[in-house]
Coordinates of C-alpha atoms in Angstrom, one line a residue:
Chain A
M1 CA -46.5 -79.5 -23.5
T2 CA -49.4 -78.4 -25.7
W3 CA -50.0 -75.3 -27.7
K4 CA -52.3 -73.1 -25.7
D5 CA -53.4 -69.5 -25.2
I6 CA -54.0 -66.5 -27.5
W7 CA -51.2 -64.0 -27.8
T8 CA -51.2 -60.5 -29.1
L9 CA -48.0 -58.6 -29.9
A10 CA -48.0 -55.1 -28.3
E11 CA -46.1 -52.3 -30.0
V12 CA -44.0 -49.8 -28.0
K13 CA -42.6 -46.5 -29.1
D14 CA -40.5 -44.4 -26.8
G15 CA -41.6 -46.3 -23.7
N16 CA -45.3 -46.0 -24.5
L17 CA -47.7 -48.6 -25.8
H18 CA -49.3 -47.9 -29.1
E19 CA -53.1 -47.8 -29.4
V20 CA -52.9 -50.8 -31.7
S21 CA -51.7 -53.0 -28.8
F22 CA -55.2 -52.5 -27.2
E23 CA -57.1 -53.0 -30.4
L24 CA -55.4 -56.4 -30.8
L25 CA -56.6 -57.3 -27.3
A26 CA -60.2 -56.7 -28.4
W27 CA -59.7 -59.3 -31.2
G28 CA -57.9 -61.7 -28.8
R29 CA -60.4 -61.4 -26.0
T30 CA -63.2 -62.8 -28.1
L31 CA -61.1 -65.7 -29.3
A32 CA -59.7 -66.4 -25.8
D33 CA -63.3 -66.4 -24.3
D34 CA -64.5 -68.7 -27.1
R35 CA -61.6 -71.1 -26.6
D36 CA -61.7 -70.8 -22.8
C37 CA -58.0 -70.0 -22.6
R38 CA -55.9 -67.1 -21.5
L39 CA -55.2 -63.9 -23.4
C40 CA -51.5 -62.9 -23.2
S41 CA -49.9 -59.7 -24.4
V42 CA -46.3 -59.9 -25.5
V43 CA -44.2 -56.8 -25.0
L44 CA -40.7 -56.5 -26.5
S45 CA -38.9 -53.3 -25.6
D46 CA -35.7 -51.8 -24.2
E47 CA -37.4 -50.0 -21.4
I48 CA -41.0 -49.6 -20.4
A49 CA -42.6 -48.8 -17.0
D50 CA -44.8 -51.3 -15.2
S51 CA -47.4 -48.7 -14.8
E52 CA -47.6 -48.4 -18.6
L53 CA -47.6 -52.2 -19.0
E54 CA -50.5 -52.6 -16.6
H55 CA -52.8 -50.8 -19.1
L56 CA -52.8 -54.0 -21.0
F57 CA -54.7 -55.7 -18.2
G58 CA -57.3 -53.0 -18.2
Y59 CA -57.8 -53.6 -21.9
G60 CA -58.3 -57.3 -21.6
A61 CA -55.0 -59.1 -21.1
D62 CA -54.7 -61.9 -18.5
I63 CA -51.0 -62.3 -18.8
I64 CA -48.2 -60.0 -19.9
Y65 CA -45.0 -61.5 -21.1
V66 CA -42.4 -58.7 -21.1
L67 CA -38.9 -59.2 -22.4
K68 CA -36.6 -56.2 -22.1
D69 CA -33.2 -55.8 -23.6
P70 CA -31.2 -52.9 -24.9
A71 CA -31.1 -54.6 -28.3
L72 CA -34.8 -53.9 -28.6
A73 CA -34.6 -50.1 -28.4
H74 CA -35.6 -49.8 -32.0
F75 CA -37.2 -52.2 -34.4
L76 CA -34.6 -54.3 -36.1
V77 CA -35.9 -57.6 -37.3
E78 CA -33.2 -59.9 -36.1
P79 CA -33.2 -59.1 -32.3
Y80 CA -37.0 -58.8 -32.4
A81 CA -37.4 -62.2 -34.1
R82 CA -34.9 -63.9 -31.8
A83 CA -36.8 -62.6 -28.8
L84 CA -40.2 -63.6 -30.1
V85 CA -38.9 -67.1 -31.2
H86 CA -37.5 -67.5 -27.7
L87 CA -40.9 -66.7 -26.2
V88 CA -42.8 -69.0 -28.6
Q89 CA -40.5 -71.9 -27.9
S90 CA -40.7 -71.3 -24.1
Y91 CA -44.5 -70.9 -23.8
Q92 CA -46.0 -72.4 -27.0
P93 CA -49.0 -70.2 -27.9
E94 CA -51.8 -71.6 -30.0
V95 CA -52.4 -68.2 -31.8
I96 CA -50.3 -65.1 -32.3
L97 CA -51.9 -61.9 -33.5
A98 CA -50.0 -58.8 -34.6
A99 CA -50.9 -55.5 -36.2
A100 CA -50.4 -55.2 -39.9
T101 CA -48.0 -52.2 -39.3
T102 CA -44.6 -51.9 -40.9
T103 CA -43.3 -53.7 -37.8
G104 CA -45.9 -56.5 -37.7
R105 CA -45.6 -57.1 -41.4
T106 CA -41.9 -57.5 -41.2
L107 CA -41.5 -59.4 -37.9
M108 CA -44.3 -61.9 -38.4
P109 CA -43.2 -63.5 -41.7
Y110 CA -39.6 -63.6 -40.5
V111 CA -40.7 -65.4 -37.3
A112 CA -43.3 -67.7 -39.1
V113 CA -40.4 -69.1 -41.2
K114 CA -38.2 -69.7 -38.1
V115 CA -40.9 -71.5 -36.1
H116 CA -42.6 -73.2 -39.2
A117 CA -45.9 -71.5 -38.6
G118 CA -48.7 -70.6 -40.9
L119 CA -49.3 -66.9 -41.3
T120 CA -52.2 -65.0 -42.8
A121 CA -51.9 -61.3 -43.6
D122 CA -54.5 -58.6 -43.2
C123 CA -57.3 -60.6 -41.7
T124 CA -60.7 -58.9 -41.5
G125 CA -62.4 -61.7 -39.6
L126 CA -61.1 -64.2 -37.0
E127 CA -63.0 -67.2 -35.5
I128 CA -61.8 -70.2 -33.6
D129 CA -63.1 -73.7 -34.3
L130 CA -63.8 -75.1 -30.8
D131 CA -63.1 -78.7 -31.7
T132 CA -59.8 -78.3 -33.4
G133 CA -58.6 -75.0 -32.1
N134 CA -58.1 -74.0 -35.8
L135 CA -58.2 -70.3 -36.4
L136 CA -60.5 -69.4 -39.3
Q137 CA -58.9 -66.4 -40.9
T138 CA -60.8 -64.3 -43.4
R139 CA -59.0 -61.9 -45.6
P140 CA -59.7 -60.0 -48.9
A141 CA -57.6 -61.2 -51.9
I142 CA -57.3 -60.5 -55.6
G143 CA -57.6 -56.8 -55.0
G144 CA -60.5 -57.2 -52.5
N145 CA -62.7 -59.0 -55.1
I146 CA -62.9 -62.2 -53.1
M147 CA -62.9 -63.0 -49.5
A148 CA -60.8 -66.1 -48.7
T149 CA -61.0 -68.1 -45.4
I150 CA -57.7 -69.7 -44.5
K151 CA -56.8 -72.1 -41.7
T152 CA -53.7 -73.8 -40.5
P153 CA -54.7 -77.4 -39.9
E154 CA -51.5 -78.7 -38.3
A155 CA -48.8 -76.2 -37.7
R156 CA -48.7 -74.3 -34.5
P157 CA -48.6 -71.5 -33.6
Q158 CA -51.2 -70.0 -36.0
M159 CA -50.1 -66.5 -36.8
A160 CA -52.2 -63.6 -38.3
T161 CA -51.9 -59.9 -38.8
V162 CA -54.9 -57.6 -38.6
R163 CA -55.1 -54.0 -39.8
P164 CA -54.8 -51.2 -37.4
K165 CA -58.3 -49.7 -36.7
S166 CA -60.1 -52.8 -37.7
A167 CA -61.4 -53.2 -34.2
R168 CA -62.1 -50.8 -31.3
S169 CA -60.3 -51.3 -28.0
L170 CA -62.5 -52.7 -25.3
P171 CA -63.6 -50.1 -22.6
F172 CA -60.7 -49.7 -20.1
D173 CA -61.4 -51.4 -16.8
A174 CA -59.0 -50.0 -14.2
D175 CA -59.9 -52.8 -11.7
R176 CA -58.8 -55.6 -14.0
T177 CA -55.6 -57.3 -13.1
G178 CA -53.4 -60.1 -14.3
E179 CA -50.1 -61.8 -14.1
M180 CA -46.9 -60.0 -15.3
V181 CA -44.2 -62.4 -16.4
V182 CA -40.8 -60.9 -16.8
V183 CA -38.8 -63.1 -19.2
D184 CA -35.0 -63.1 -19.3
P185 CA -33.7 -62.2 -22.7
P186 CA -31.7 -64.9 -24.5
N187 CA -28.1 -63.9 -24.6
D188 CA -27.8 -63.8 -28.4
L189 CA -30.3 -60.9 -29.0
A190 CA -28.0 -58.2 -30.2
T191 CA -27.0 -58.0 -33.9
D192 CA -24.1 -56.2 -35.5
R193 CA -25.4 -56.8 -38.9
M194 CA -27.9 -53.9 -38.7
R195 CA -28.1 -50.7 -36.8
F196 CA -30.8 -48.1 -36.3
E197 CA -29.5 -44.6 -37.2
R198 CA -32.4 -42.1 -36.9
F199 CA -36.1 -41.4 -37.2
I200 CA -37.3 -38.6 -39.4
P201 CA -40.9 -37.6 -38.6
D202 CA -43.2 -36.6 -41.4
A203 CA -43.1 -32.9 -42.1
T204 CA -46.9 -32.8 -42.4
E205 CA -49.1 -32.5 -39.3
E206 CA -51.8 -34.5 -41.0
A207 CA -52.5 -37.9 -39.5
A208 CA -51.3 -40.9 -41.5
I209 CA -54.3 -42.3 -43.5
E210 CA -53.9 -45.7 -42.0
E211 CA -54.5 -44.3 -38.6
S212 CA -57.6 -42.3 -39.4
D213 CA -61.2 -43.2 -38.7
V214 CA -62.3 -40.7 -41.4
I215 CA -60.6 -40.4 -44.8
V216 CA -61.6 -37.7 -47.4
S217 CA -60.1 -38.7 -50.7
G218 CA -59.5 -37.0 -54.0
G219 CA -58.8 -38.2 -57.5
Y220 CA -58.4 -37.1 -61.0
G221 CA -61.6 -35.1 -60.8
M222 CA -60.0 -32.7 -58.3
Q223 CA -58.4 -31.1 -61.3
N224 CA -55.5 -29.3 -59.5
L225 CA -53.7 -29.1 -56.2
A226 CA -55.4 -25.8 -55.2
N227 CA -58.8 -27.6 -55.1
F228 CA -57.5 -29.9 -52.4
Q229 CA -58.2 -27.1 -49.9
W230 CA -61.8 -28.3 -50.0
L231 CA -60.8 -31.8 -49.0
A232 CA -58.5 -30.4 -46.2
R233 CA -61.4 -28.3 -44.9
L234 CA -63.8 -31.2 -45.0
A235 CA -61.2 -33.5 -43.3
K236 CA -60.8 -30.9 -40.6
V237 CA -64.4 -30.7 -39.6
L238 CA -64.7 -34.5 -39.6
D239 CA -61.4 -34.9 -37.8
G240 CA -60.1 -37.0 -40.7
S241 CA -57.2 -37.1 -43.0
V242 CA -56.8 -36.7 -46.8
G243 CA -56.0 -39.5 -49.1
V244 CA -55.7 -39.7 -52.9
S245 CA -56.0 -42.1 -55.8
R246 CA -53.1 -43.0 -58.0
A247 CA -54.1 -40.4 -60.6
A248 CA -53.6 -37.7 -58.0
V249 CA -50.2 -39.0 -57.0
E250 CA -49.1 -39.2 -60.6
R251 CA -50.0 -35.6 -61.0
G252 CA -47.9 -34.7 -58.0
W253 CA -50.8 -33.3 -56.0
K254 CA -50.1 -35.5 -53.0
P255 CA -47.2 -37.8 -52.0
Y256 CA -47.2 -41.5 -52.4
P257 CA -47.7 -42.3 -48.7
R258 CA -51.2 -40.9 -49.1
Q259 CA -52.1 -43.1 -52.1
I260 CA -55.0 -45.6 -51.5
G261 CA -55.4 -48.6 -53.7
L262 CA -53.7 -51.7 -55.0
S263 CA -50.3 -50.2 -55.5
G264 CA -50.7 -47.9 -52.5
K265 CA -52.3 -48.4 -49.0
T266 CA -55.3 -50.5 -48.1
V267 CA -57.5 -48.7 -45.7
A268 CA -60.7 -49.5 -43.9
P269 CA -61.8 -46.4 -42.0
K270 CA -65.2 -45.9 -40.4
L271 CA -66.0 -43.3 -43.1
Y272 CA -64.5 -42.8 -46.6
I273 CA -65.6 -39.9 -48.7
A274 CA -64.4 -40.3 -52.4
C275 CA -64.4 -37.0 -54.3
G276 CA -63.8 -37.1 -58.1
I277 CA -62.6 -40.7 -57.9
S278 CA -64.1 -42.9 -60.7
G279 CA -63.5 -46.1 -58.8
A280 CA -61.0 -48.2 -60.9
V281 CA -60.8 -51.7 -59.5
Q282 CA -57.3 -50.8 -58.1
H283 CA -58.7 -48.0 -56.0
L284 CA -61.7 -50.0 -54.9
A285 CA -59.4 -52.7 -53.7
G286 CA -57.8 -50.3 -51.3
M287 CA -61.0 -48.9 -49.7
Q288 CA -64.0 -51.0 -50.3
T289 CA -64.1 -52.6 -46.9
S290 CA -64.6 -49.1 -45.3
E291 CA -67.6 -49.1 -43.0
N292 CA -69.4 -46.2 -44.6
I293 CA -68.6 -44.8 -48.1
I294 CA -69.9 -41.6 -49.6
A295 CA -69.0 -40.7 -53.2
I296 CA -69.3 -37.5 -55.1
N297 CA -68.8 -37.8 -58.9
L298 CA -69.9 -36.1 -62.1
D299 CA -70.4 -39.4 -64.0
S300 CA -73.4 -41.3 -62.8
N301 CA -71.9 -44.5 -64.3
A302 CA -68.7 -44.2 -62.2
Q303 CA -67.9 -47.5 -60.6
I304 CA -67.3 -45.8 -57.2
F305 CA -71.1 -45.6 -56.9
Q306 CA -71.3 -49.4 -56.8
V307 CA -69.6 -49.4 -53.4
A308 CA -71.1 -46.3 -52.0
D309 CA -73.7 -46.1 -49.3
L310 CA -74.5 -42.6 -50.4
G311 CA -73.7 -41.3 -53.9
I312 CA -74.0 -37.7 -55.1
V313 CA -74.0 -37.3 -58.9
G314 CA -72.9 -33.8 -59.5
D315 CA -70.1 -31.3 -59.9
L316 CA -67.6 -31.7 -57.1
F317 CA -67.1 -27.9 -57.1
D318 CA -70.8 -27.3 -56.5
V319 CA -71.3 -30.0 -53.9
L320 CA -68.1 -29.8 -51.9
P321 CA -68.3 -26.0 -51.1
A322 CA -72.0 -26.3 -50.2
L323 CA -71.2 -29.2 -47.9
V324 CA -68.1 -27.6 -46.3
Y325 CA -69.8 -24.2 -45.7
K326 CA -72.7 -25.9 -44.0
L327 CA -70.5 -28.1 -41.8
E328 CA -68.2 -25.3 -40.8
K329 CA -71.1 -23.1 -39.9
Q330 CA -72.6 -25.8 -37.8
R331 CA -69.3 -26.3 -36.0
E332 CA -69.0 -22.5 -35.3
A333 CA -72.5 -22.5 -33.9
A334 CA -72.0 -25.5 -31.7
P335 CA -70.4 -24.8 -28.4
L336 CA -67.2 -26.9 -28.1
Chain B
M1 CA -21.9 -57.1 -56.9
Q2 CA -24.5 -59.9 -57.3
I3 CA -28.1 -58.9 -57.0
V4 CA -31.1 -61.2 -57.2
V5 CA -34.6 -59.8 -57.9
P6 CA -37.4 -62.3 -57.3
I7 CA -40.4 -61.4 -59.5
K8 CA -43.9 -62.7 -59.8
Q9 CA -46.2 -62.8 -62.8
V10 CA -49.7 -61.5 -62.0
P11 CA -52.9 -60.9 -64.1
E12 CA -52.9 -57.5 -65.7
T13 CA -55.6 -55.5 -63.9
D14 CA -54.9 -52.0 -65.2
Q15 CA -58.0 -51.7 -67.5
V16 CA -60.2 -54.0 -65.5
R17 CA -63.9 -53.2 -65.0
M18 CA -66.1 -54.9 -62.4
D19 CA -69.1 -56.9 -63.5
P20 CA -72.0 -55.1 -61.9
E21 CA -74.1 -58.2 -61.9
T22 CA -71.8 -60.6 -60.2
G23 CA -69.4 -58.1 -58.5
T24 CA -66.4 -59.9 -59.9
M25 CA -63.5 -58.7 -62.0
I26 CA -64.0 -59.0 -65.7
R27 CA -60.9 -61.0 -66.6
R28 CA -61.6 -61.3 -70.3
G29 CA -58.6 -60.3 -72.4
L30 CA -56.4 -59.9 -69.4
S31 CA -52.8 -60.7 -70.0
A32 CA -50.1 -61.7 -67.5
I33 CA -47.5 -59.0 -66.5
I34 CA -44.7 -58.5 -64.1
N35 CA -46.2 -57.6 -60.7
P36 CA -46.2 -53.8 -61.0
L37 CA -44.5 -53.4 -57.6
D38 CA -41.7 -55.7 -58.7
L39 CA -40.7 -53.2 -61.3
Y40 CA -39.5 -50.9 -58.6
A41 CA -37.3 -53.7 -57.2
L42 CA -35.9 -54.2 -60.8
E43 CA -35.3 -50.5 -61.2
T44 CA -33.5 -50.2 -57.9
A45 CA -31.2 -53.1 -59.0
L46 CA -30.6 -51.6 -62.4
Q47 CA -29.6 -48.2 -60.9
I48 CA -27.1 -50.0 -58.6
K49 CA -25.8 -51.8 -61.7
E50 CA -25.3 -48.4 -63.5
T51 CA -23.7 -46.6 -60.7
R52 CA -21.5 -49.3 -59.1
G53 CA -21.6 -52.2 -61.5
A54 CA -23.6 -55.4 -60.7
S55 CA -24.8 -58.5 -62.2
I56 CA -28.6 -58.9 -61.8
I57 CA -30.4 -62.2 -61.8
A58 CA -34.2 -62.1 -62.0
I59 CA -35.9 -65.2 -60.6
S60 CA -39.5 -66.3 -60.7
M61 CA -41.4 -69.3 -59.5
G62 CA -44.5 -70.2 -61.5
P63 CA -45.8 -71.9 -64.6
R64 CA -43.7 -72.1 -67.8
L65 CA -45.4 -69.0 -69.1
A66 CA -43.8 -67.0 -66.4
E67 CA -40.7 -67.1 -68.7
K68 CA -42.2 -64.1 -70.4
A69 CA -41.9 -62.0 -67.2
L70 CA -38.2 -63.0 -67.0
R71 CA -37.6 -62.0 -70.6
E72 CA -39.2 -58.6 -69.8
A73 CA -36.7 -58.3 -66.9
I74 CA -33.8 -59.1 -69.2
A75 CA -35.1 -56.5 -71.7
L76 CA -35.0 -54.0 -68.9
G77 CA -31.3 -54.8 -68.2
C78 CA -31.1 -57.9 -66.0
D79 CA -28.3 -60.2 -66.9
Q80 CA -30.0 -63.5 -66.4
G81 CA -33.4 -65.1 -65.8
V82 CA -34.1 -68.2 -63.8
L83 CA -37.5 -69.9 -63.8
L84 CA -38.5 -72.3 -61.1
T85 CA -41.2 -74.4 -62.5
D86 CA -42.4 -77.8 -61.4
G87 CA -45.9 -79.3 -60.7
R88 CA -44.7 -80.1 -57.3
F89 CA -44.3 -76.4 -56.5
A90 CA -48.0 -75.8 -57.2
G91 CA -50.3 -74.8 -54.3
S92 CA -47.4 -73.2 -52.3
D93 CA -48.4 -70.7 -49.7
T94 CA -46.0 -67.8 -48.7
W95 CA -44.0 -70.1 -46.4
A96 CA -43.4 -72.7 -49.1
T97 CA -42.8 -70.1 -51.8
A98 CA -40.2 -68.3 -49.7
Y99 CA -38.5 -71.7 -49.0
T100 CA -38.3 -72.6 -52.7
L101 CA -37.0 -69.2 -53.7
A102 CA -34.5 -69.2 -50.9
Q103 CA -33.2 -72.6 -51.9
A104 CA -32.8 -71.4 -55.5
I105 CA -31.0 -68.3 -54.4
R106 CA -28.6 -70.4 -52.4
K107 CA -27.8 -72.4 -55.5
L108 CA -27.0 -69.2 -57.4
G109 CA -24.0 -68.7 -55.2
P110 CA -22.9 -65.7 -53.1
V111 CA -25.3 -62.9 -53.4
D112 CA -24.9 -59.3 -52.0
L113 CA -28.5 -58.1 -52.3
V114 CA -31.9 -59.6 -52.7
I115 CA -34.3 -56.9 -53.7
C116 CA -38.1 -57.6 -53.7
G117 CA -41.2 -55.6 -54.4
E118 CA -43.2 -54.7 -51.4
R119 CA -45.9 -57.3 -52.2
A120 CA -47.7 -58.8 -55.2
T121 CA -50.9 -57.1 -56.4
D122 CA -52.8 -60.4 -56.5
G123 CA -51.9 -62.3 -53.3
D124 CA -51.2 -59.0 -51.5
T125 CA -49.5 -60.5 -48.5
G126 CA -46.0 -59.0 -48.6
Q127 CA -44.8 -62.1 -46.8
V128 CA -42.5 -63.7 -49.4
G129 CA -39.7 -61.1 -49.2
P130 CA -39.3 -61.3 -45.4
G131 CA -39.7 -65.1 -45.6
I132 CA -36.8 -65.3 -48.1
A133 CA -34.6 -63.3 -45.7
S134 CA -35.5 -65.5 -42.8
F135 CA -34.8 -68.8 -44.7
L136 CA -31.4 -67.3 -45.8
D137 CA -30.9 -66.0 -42.3
L138 CA -30.1 -62.5 -43.7
P139 CA -30.7 -59.1 -42.4
L140 CA -33.9 -57.6 -43.8
A141 CA -35.0 -54.0 -44.4
T142 CA -38.7 -53.6 -45.5
Y143 CA -40.6 -50.6 -47.0
V144 CA -37.3 -49.1 -48.3
D145 CA -37.9 -45.9 -50.2
R146 CA -34.3 -44.7 -50.6
L147 CA -30.8 -46.1 -50.8
Q148 CA -28.6 -43.6 -48.9
G149 CA -25.2 -45.0 -49.9
F150 CA -22.8 -47.9 -49.5
E151 CA -20.5 -47.7 -46.5
D152 CA -18.6 -49.9 -44.1
G153 CA -19.3 -53.0 -46.2
G154 CA -23.0 -52.3 -45.9
L155 CA -25.7 -50.0 -47.0
H156 CA -27.5 -47.0 -45.5
I157 CA -31.2 -47.2 -46.4
R158 CA -34.3 -45.2 -45.5
R159 CA -37.5 -47.0 -44.9
M160 CA -41.0 -45.7 -44.8
V161 CA -42.8 -46.3 -41.5
E162 CA -45.8 -44.9 -39.7
N163 CA -45.7 -41.1 -39.3
G164 CA -42.2 -40.8 -40.8
S165 CA -39.2 -42.7 -42.0
E166 CA -36.2 -44.2 -40.4
V167 CA -32.6 -44.6 -41.5
V168 CA -30.9 -47.9 -40.8
W169 CA -27.6 -49.4 -41.8
T170 CA -27.4 -53.0 -42.9
S171 CA -24.4 -55.1 -43.6
L172 CA -24.4 -57.1 -46.8
P173 CA -25.6 -59.5 -47.9
A174 CA -29.1 -58.4 -47.1
V175 CA -32.7 -58.6 -48.3
L176 CA -34.6 -55.4 -49.1
T177 CA -38.3 -54.9 -50.0
V178 CA -38.8 -51.6 -51.7
V179 CA -41.8 -49.3 -52.1
K180 CA -42.9 -47.2 -55.1
D181 CA -41.2 -44.0 -54.0
I182 CA -37.8 -45.5 -54.5
A183 CA -37.5 -45.0 -58.3
H184 CA -39.3 -44.6 -61.6
P185 CA -39.3 -47.8 -63.5
R186 CA -37.8 -47.5 -67.0
F187 CA -39.1 -48.9 -70.3
P188 CA -37.1 -51.4 -72.4
T189 CA -35.6 -50.3 -75.7
L190 CA -36.4 -52.1 -78.9
R191 CA -32.8 -53.4 -79.1
Q192 CA -33.0 -54.8 -75.5
K193 CA -36.3 -56.4 -76.3
L194 CA -34.8 -58.2 -79.3
W195 CA -31.9 -59.3 -77.2
A196 CA -34.2 -60.6 -74.5
K197 CA -36.1 -62.7 -77.0
Q198 CA -33.0 -64.6 -77.8
S199 CA -31.5 -65.0 -74.3
E200 CA -31.6 -68.2 -72.6
I201 CA -33.8 -68.6 -69.5
K202 CA -32.4 -71.1 -67.1
T203 CA -35.2 -73.4 -66.0
W204 CA -35.0 -75.4 -62.7
D205 CA -37.3 -78.0 -61.3
M206 CA -37.3 -79.5 -57.9
D207 CA -34.6 -82.0 -58.7
D208 CA -32.2 -79.1 -59.6
L209 CA -32.5 -77.7 -56.1
D210 CA -31.4 -79.0 -52.7
I211 CA -34.9 -79.3 -51.4
D212 CA -36.8 -81.1 -48.8
E213 CA -40.0 -82.2 -50.6
T214 CA -42.0 -82.1 -47.5
N215 CA -41.6 -78.3 -47.4
L216 CA -42.9 -77.9 -51.0
G217 CA -46.1 -77.0 -52.7
L218 CA -49.4 -77.6 -51.0
N219 CA -48.1 -80.4 -48.7
G220 CA -45.3 -78.1 -47.4
S221 CA -47.7 -75.2 -46.9
P222 CA -48.8 -74.6 -43.3
T223 CA -51.9 -72.8 -44.4
R224 CA -55.0 -73.9 -46.4
V225 CA -57.6 -71.9 -48.2
V226 CA -60.9 -73.4 -46.9
K227 CA -63.4 -71.1 -48.5
I228 CA -63.6 -68.5 -51.2
E229 CA -66.5 -66.1 -51.5
K230 CA -67.2 -63.2 -53.8
S231 CA -67.0 -60.1 -51.7
K232 CA -70.0 -58.0 -51.8
L233 CA -69.1 -55.2 -54.1
S234 CA -72.5 -53.6 -54.4
R235 CA -73.9 -51.7 -51.5
Q236 CA -77.1 -50.7 -53.2
G237 CA -76.6 -47.2 -51.9
E238 CA -78.8 -44.3 -52.3
L239 CA -78.0 -42.1 -55.3
I240 CA -78.8 -38.4 -55.5
Q241 CA -78.6 -36.1 -58.5
A242 CA -77.3 -32.7 -57.8
F243 CA -77.2 -30.4 -60.8
T244 CA -79.6 -27.5 -59.9
P245 CA -78.9 -25.2 -57.0
E246 CA -81.8 -26.7 -55.0
D247 CA -80.6 -30.2 -55.6
I248 CA -77.0 -29.3 -54.7
D249 CA -78.3 -27.8 -51.4
R250 CA -80.4 -30.9 -50.8
A251 CA -77.5 -33.2 -51.6
A252 CA -75.3 -31.4 -49.1
D253 CA -78.0 -31.7 -46.5
R254 CA -78.4 -35.4 -47.1
I255 CA -74.7 -35.9 -46.6
I256 CA -74.9 -34.0 -43.3
S257 CA -77.9 -36.1 -42.2
Y258 CA -76.0 -39.2 -43.1
L259 CA -73.0 -38.0 -41.0
H260 CA -75.4 -37.4 -38.1
E261 CA -77.1 -40.8 -38.4
H262 CA -73.8 -42.5 -38.2
H263 CA -72.4 -40.3 -35.5
F264 CA -69.6 -38.6 -37.4
I265 CA -70.9 -35.2 -36.3
D266 CA -72.9 -34.1 -33.3

C-alpha cells in the first residue's frame, strides 16, 4: 500500500462543523488537484448528522472519513490521537492538514510522534512537489523575521498546521457530492486518565482576535483604559475586534488572551490597524503577515511604519476621533 | 512530588531593533536567556513546591552554554539542573528534540508532572511539549492557565481555548504546557544566585541515555529546512503627517478611502 491522498482534519463543536474545517479544504483542494489525488476530510466526533457532514463535499471534499465514538464528545488528546492514528494506519494519507487551533496544535504533535511523521507548525504557504510528493511548507520563524521552507523527504504522512483565517473557504457548491466512509472506532478509544469537566465561555461578547478578519489594536500610546472606547467604536464599524500590545496588557487595560506578539498570539487578519503601538520586534512578529496594515503613531520613526501600508504620523487622539466620527456618520447614512 | 521543567535557551530579543536596510533583526549585543515563556512553567512548578512540597528538575538540551539557563533555574528555586549536550543532538527538529528530552526524563525516574512553556520564542512551534507527552505516553493538557487543585490522585486544570476556557481533570503523571496567565514569574535573590553559581549541573551526552541513534539529531529528524529567506519587513507604505486640523481631516479621509479601495467598507 502506498501513501496517498490529502487529508484535512475537520473540527466539530456541539454537532456542528467549525468554519476552519472548510478553510482547510480550500488549502487541500489546490494540493489535491496539483497532485491529482483525492481530498479527504476527517471528522472525529461523538455525534454529528449526515446532513451537517455533507457540507464538507460542498466545500471541496471528495471523501469524508467519519469516526464516531462517545469518547470523542470533548477534545481529550488520548482518544482523539488513538482515533487519528487508527485512521492513518488504515488509509495511509500522504498529507494531513489541521488548523493551528488549540485542538490542532495539541493533537498533531501528539500524533506525529506516534506515527513518526514530520510536522510543521503555522504554515503560511503550501506547495506540493509533483515528482516526489514532498510538501513544501513555508512558515515564519525567529519572530517572523525569516521565512523558512521545510520539507519531509522520507517520512509519511507529512503533517502541517495552518492558521485559522489564512485561507478563505471555496464557494459552496450544493451539487457537489462524494463518498462518505463510516469508520468503526477501535475498541481502546476511551481513557480514564483524563476527563472533561466543563466549558466556561468568555464573558466578553467581542470575537476572539484569532477569528477576526479585522483587528484594531492599541498599545502604550493609548494612555489609559478609557481611551479604548475609540478602538471599540472603530472595531464596531469595521466588524472587527480589539487587540493589544504587551505594554497594554501589563498595564491591565486588556486581558492576556487579547495580546498580540511573540509572547501573545500571532494573527494575520485581512486588516490590522495599530494605534499607539511603536512596533517592537516582538509585536511585529505577531502581526506582520497581516494582509493590510494601517498604523497611527506620534513618532514618525516608530518601527510600526516599516510594516504599514498606510501610516499616519500624528496624535492618536486627533486622528482616531476624526476617523471614527466620519465612519459612524457614513454608516448611519447608509441604508442597511 | 517530582516535577520536571524542560527549558530552552533562546536569544534575548527584548531590546532588539530591526535593521531598516536589510529587514533583519540586529543581533549585536544580544545575550542568551531562558525562553521567556518557560519562566511561567518554572513559576508554576515553584508554586507547587511551596504549597505541597516538590523537587524540581530543570532540564535543557543545547550547547554547553545552556548551562547558564539551568543555573538561572536553580537560582529561582529549582533543585537540580540537567544539561543534555552532544554534537549528535545538533540539528534536531521538534520530533527528535522531544524524543531526546523524553528519554532523559525517563532516566530521571518516576515523575509526577512535566511542566513546559507554551512554546519557545525563537522556533515558535509549541510542538516539543506535546511531543514529550506522546513519547512518554502520558496524558497532556495544553494552554493551561490555572491549576484548580489536586484531587483523586490527579489535578483539575483550566485551559485557555477559543472563545473561553475548559476545565479538565487529569491523572498523574501528566504533561502540562502553560500560558502566561498562569503566574507572575519571580526574580532570584542574591543568595540564591550565589548558591546557583556553585551548584553542580549534571551533564549527559548520548551515551548516558538509552537512545536509538537513528532517532537523533538531523538524521533522526523527519523534517528538513530547505530554504531560508528574509521576510519582507518593509512595505514601502504611504506616510501622511497629521498635525494641523486640515491634515488630520485629510488623514482620516485617506484611511477611509483606503478602507473603500480594499473593500472593508461599502
